Amino acid sequence: QEVIRAVTAFPSQLAFSQSFLGFVDLVNERGEGVVRIDYIGGPEAIPQNQQLDAAARGVVDMHYGPASFHLGTMPEADAWVGSTVTSMEARENGGFAIMQEAFADRLGVELLAHIDSGIQFHIYTVDEPGRAEDGTLALDGARLRSQPIYKSFFETLGAVPISVPVPDVYTGLERNTFDGAGWPIVAIQDLSWDKFLKYRVDPGFFQTDLAVVMNPAKWEGLSAEAQEILTQAAADYEQISYDNFQKVIADTDAKVQDEGMTVITLEGAAREAFLDAAYDSAWSRMEAAGTDRYDALRDAYYDR
Amino acid sequence: MMSWTLATALMIGGVLALMGLGLPVALAFLGINIVGAWLFLGGMPGIDQLIANATDSVTSFSLVPVPLFVLMGELLFQSGLAIRVFDALDKCLGRARGRLSYMTVAGGTLFATLSGSSMANTAMLGTTLMPEMQKRGYKNALVMGPILATGSLAMIIPPSSLAVLLGSLARIDVGALLIAGVLPGLVLAVLFAITIRTLIALDPEAAPAYDAERASLAEIAAALLRDVLPMGLVIFAVIGLILLGWATPTESAAFGVVAVLILAVAYRRLDRAVLVRSLRGTLAVSAMMLTIIVASTTFAQILAFSGASRGVVTWATSFEVSGYVMLVFIFLVLLVMGMFMDQLSIMMLSLPIFMPLVIHFGFDTVWFGVFMLVALELSLVTPPFGLLLFVMLGVAPRGTTLWDVTKAVFPYILCTLILLVLLVLFPPLATWLPSVG
Amino acid sequence: MLTRIYDGVIHGLAALAALTFALMVVGIVVDVGLRNFGMRPVQATSALIEYGLLFATMAGAPWLIRDRGHVAIRALMGLLPAGLSRIIDRAALVLCVAILALLGWRAAVVAWEAVEAGAVDIRSIGLPGWILPAMICAGFVLMATEFLRLFLRGETYDASNAQH
Ligand code: NA
Ligand code: NA
């Protein structure tokens, strides 16, 4: 029996890591006697940003975390950030194979799966966001807590992106240090931010970019049977985790609205302009960074 | 792969041995990190990983208050502003024995409401208050004890970045947890004051009485107006800007520095020499602390990677016992891990195991969050690896030993234990404020 | 001549480290000011401050060895006979040099790998991935030479000399 040692970019108790542990269970169930994944831990064992390199070095065999952490080294990560198709579709249409190449070339790891896809990001605000006459958002000068992947998008909206560490955000919202924040639709309640963020802008934009990668030598060294089990489990779990999170999204959406969050829905041209700005920011960032995979990735991952 | 018992013994025993041989604390950790990385992370790639991990250890914005509050304390001390405040307060407090110790508790508690970092708080108190107290002949238990004890209050009384992280990792309402820390924090401050009173009763010479001339009411009022009231600017710069929403708790440390600079200029106490001495002192304390953080954070990561940490937690919580006995086990685990690891790592490791137990036994999660924060606070001051002990050693005068610091802080550790018992006996101590707030 | 240049480097880096703390204050005050006056804060500030924390640590640590400012536990050594504790103290210096030289070397390797991979560290702005390991390399190597200097001068590292 072959053993694979895995780490996750997030602490084990958080929802995304729990989802990865579901993948671990699936592999261990199907791989009994052939291959097993041992979970080592999260950022307490290896810091978030160093885990992928740890997998490339062979310090661990498997890593689960956001591809965009490595956007500077692998601009192709923006294909996932700016994708409008599910990871299952991309596996069918060849996009996934191109990303496997990118992960191998740029980061030196074997890409196994793009799980937990289909979760979008939203802009949340403390006060009702202003609207221009044509229905577009008027966020001029709004201070939004931001992350690197949507910093430039927030700038095109006229907002002021603020980078503040997560533990400071609660007090910042409480004291109106910022007017809002970007965050995935799930997990908005985990940090109690929903106490202050009373407005959510729909539609959501972007998509989660969570990869499962392996050390290439470890992967090559596995038996054909073990590789087959892992590949099949990876493909299946892309669908399983997608379905799981669609349910979580629906539940969270109902719960936050029930608890008083107002959803501001952009319609028609305003909606299109908003989404254009979001997705263009990701795709033009990739184009500017320079990669000959741009066209093929855009064909495969973007169908708006 | 080595069993977790052997891994634990090797890593912890190794650091203790190197520290005992007199290596600088940071080097003792680094030396064992090399061994641990080689064994558990796997040879030379493991050591490369150790380097990569080290690049992440101090490059975190949440550590900014550590050097900046030290800088603020140095400026207060080197410019002579701190002494003026003491002298003025001295006039008001008259002849109360040990008044500087009480002032440490009061000032430290006030500072806990400004700062979310226990390390920053302790280093600031240490640099500002310690020289003056030593000069007046106070014994260690009344100097270092109160500084360490109240320094660590910063993470119980909001704002507290640790409470925010605990809340999110344990799925506890962050707002409720922050408010829940207020009363226990204040109770702890009162217990510290009672301890000082008791220590002075037992050994009056620990706080020598010195002649403070009896000041008239007019003199007292003038001193307060001239020397104490302007300190309100510093308080405003730190807490006021947070309350107004202009700055986050982490950023506000910088404004504390600016406020002290403004006061020093106003009092004509700022010159090149003061600035240079303050920056030099800040570098000495901060570089020492940050080097230890680089070394001890990576140590905790290797310990977690080896499975030793999880092994200890799982083993200790695997017994079939009642809820309150389990709390004792949880406390002991936190205490022991706290001796060797940083608090964030402890939380990430132990919460997935603790929280199901807490829910199984029907404890209130906010209440447990406070219980855990208080227990974690203790870990900062327990030998041999409590970070605050090293901070204290770094700012203490020559010849101070780890044993001196430990002895000094021991009575205050008892206060924390009493608070934990009080929390168990009267849960509303933690749960009442959030329920009305 | 060479030693004077070397001493200049150690003290110059310490001065830069101290200056870094002052610059952090300036950076934060400017950033918060801009934000509250409705202007766009400088995106680079938080990333540069985070880098500044490691820079100040690594630039200040070698000087701190000279200043005997790194905390060490000396109680046990005080119990030993003078001859024995002197031998151990000398051996401890060699061990410190070895530890730091090994880590300094590997940090250089990690930095070089980051150069070759074109790695970028994404924070509030993206910065070249080799900078942080290079800082660690320089810091550890200079710390090693400081311990070596103590050894060659026949001194011991006794932190109870720490002064403020
Ligand atoms: Na606090
Ligand atoms: Na500790």
mmCIF file of N, CA, C and O in Angstrom, chain A residues 183 185-194 252 255-256 259:
data_model
loop_
_atom_site.group_PDB
_atom_site.id
_atom_site.type_symbol
_atom_site.label_atom_id
_atom_site.label_comp_id
_atom_site.label_asym_id
_atom_site.label_seq_id
_atom_site.Cartn_x
_atom_site.Cartn_y
_atom_site.Cartn_z
ATOM 1 N N TRP A 183 -15.726 38.920 -0.658
ATOM 2 C CA TRP A 183 -15.582 37.635 0.038
ATOM 3 C C TRP A 183 -16.392 36.583 -0.712
ATOM 4 O O TRP A 183 -17.364 36.929 -1.379
ATOM 5 N N ILE A 185 -19.199 33.751 -1.351
ATOM 6 C CA ILE A 185 -20.561 33.743 -0.810
ATOM 7 C C ILE A 185 -20.659 32.824 0.405
ATOM 8 O O ILE A 185 -21.372 33.132 1.361
ATOM 9 N N VAL A 186 -19.913 31.720 0.400
ATOM 10 C CA VAL A 186 -19.892 30.885 1.605
ATOM 11 C C VAL A 186 -18.893 31.508 2.572
ATOM 12 O O VAL A 186 -18.098 32.351 2.193
ATOM 13 N N ALA A 187 -18.964 31.126 3.819
ATOM 14 C CA ALA A 187 -17.990 31.548 4.828
ATOM 15 C C ALA A 187 -18.112 33.010 5.227
ATOM 16 O O ALA A 187 -17.291 33.512 5.974
ATOM 17 N N ILE A 188 -19.166 33.728 4.754
ATOM 18 C CA ILE A 188 -19.317 35.126 5.152
ATOM 19 C C ILE A 188 -19.696 35.209 6.633
ATOM 20 O O ILE A 188 -19.444 36.206 7.303
ATOM 21 N N GLN A 189 -20.278 34.125 7.168
ATOM 22 C CA GLN A 189 -20.684 34.142 8.582
ATOM 23 C C GLN A 189 -19.595 33.626 9.524
ATOM 24 O O GLN A 189 -19.693 33.803 10.737
ATOM 25 N N ASP A 190 -18.559 32.994 8.952
ATOM 26 C CA ASP A 190 -17.540 32.372 9.804
ATOM 27 C C ASP A 190 -16.840 33.374 10.704
ATOM 28 O O ASP A 190 -16.427 33.052 11.806
ATOM 29 N N LEU A 191 -16.663 34.610 10.206
ATOM 30 C CA LEU A 191 -15.926 35.597 10.977
ATOM 31 C C LEU A 191 -16.863 36.650 11.555
ATOM 32 O O LEU A 191 -16.427 37.704 11.990
ATOM 33 N N SER A 192 -18.173 36.342 11.509
ATOM 34 C CA SER A 192 -19.222 37.253 12.013
ATOM 35 C C SER A 192 -19.232 38.586 11.274
ATOM 36 O O SER A 192 -19.767 39.560 11.782
ATOM 37 N N TRP A 193 -18.662 38.652 10.080
ATOM 38 C CA TRP A 193 -18.675 39.914 9.330
ATOM 39 C C TRP A 193 -20.093 40.287 8.932
ATOM 40 O O TRP A 193 -20.388 41.457 8.715
ATOM 41 N N ASP A 194 -20.966 39.265 8.821
ATOM 42 C CA ASP A 194 -22.336 39.542 8.392
ATOM 43 C C ASP A 194 -23.087 40.410 9.396
ATOM 44 O O ASP A 194 -24.145 40.931 9.102
ATOM 45 N N THR A 252 -26.660 29.110 2.755
ATOM 46 C CA THR A 252 -26.087 30.355 3.277
ATOM 47 C C THR A 252 -26.894 31.549 2.782
ATOM 48 O O THR A 252 -27.216 32.461 3.545
ATOM 49 N N LYS A 255 -30.061 31.821 4.636
ATOM 50 C CA LYS A 255 -29.828 32.163 6.033
ATOM 51 C C LYS A 255 -29.483 33.641 6.200
ATOM 52 O O LYS A 255 -30.068 34.326 7.043
ATOM 53 N N VAL A 256 -28.548 34.160 5.375
ATOM 54 C CA VAL A 256 -28.150 35.562 5.564
ATOM 55 C C VAL A 256 -29.311 36.504 5.216
ATOM 56 O O VAL A 256 -29.510 37.519 5.885
ATOM 57 N N GLU A 259 -31.610 36.602 8.018
ATOM 58 C CA GLU A 259 -31.081 37.362 9.150
ATOM 59 C C GLU A 259 -30.890 38.840 8.799
ATOM 60 O O GLU A 259 -30.205 39.564 9.515
#
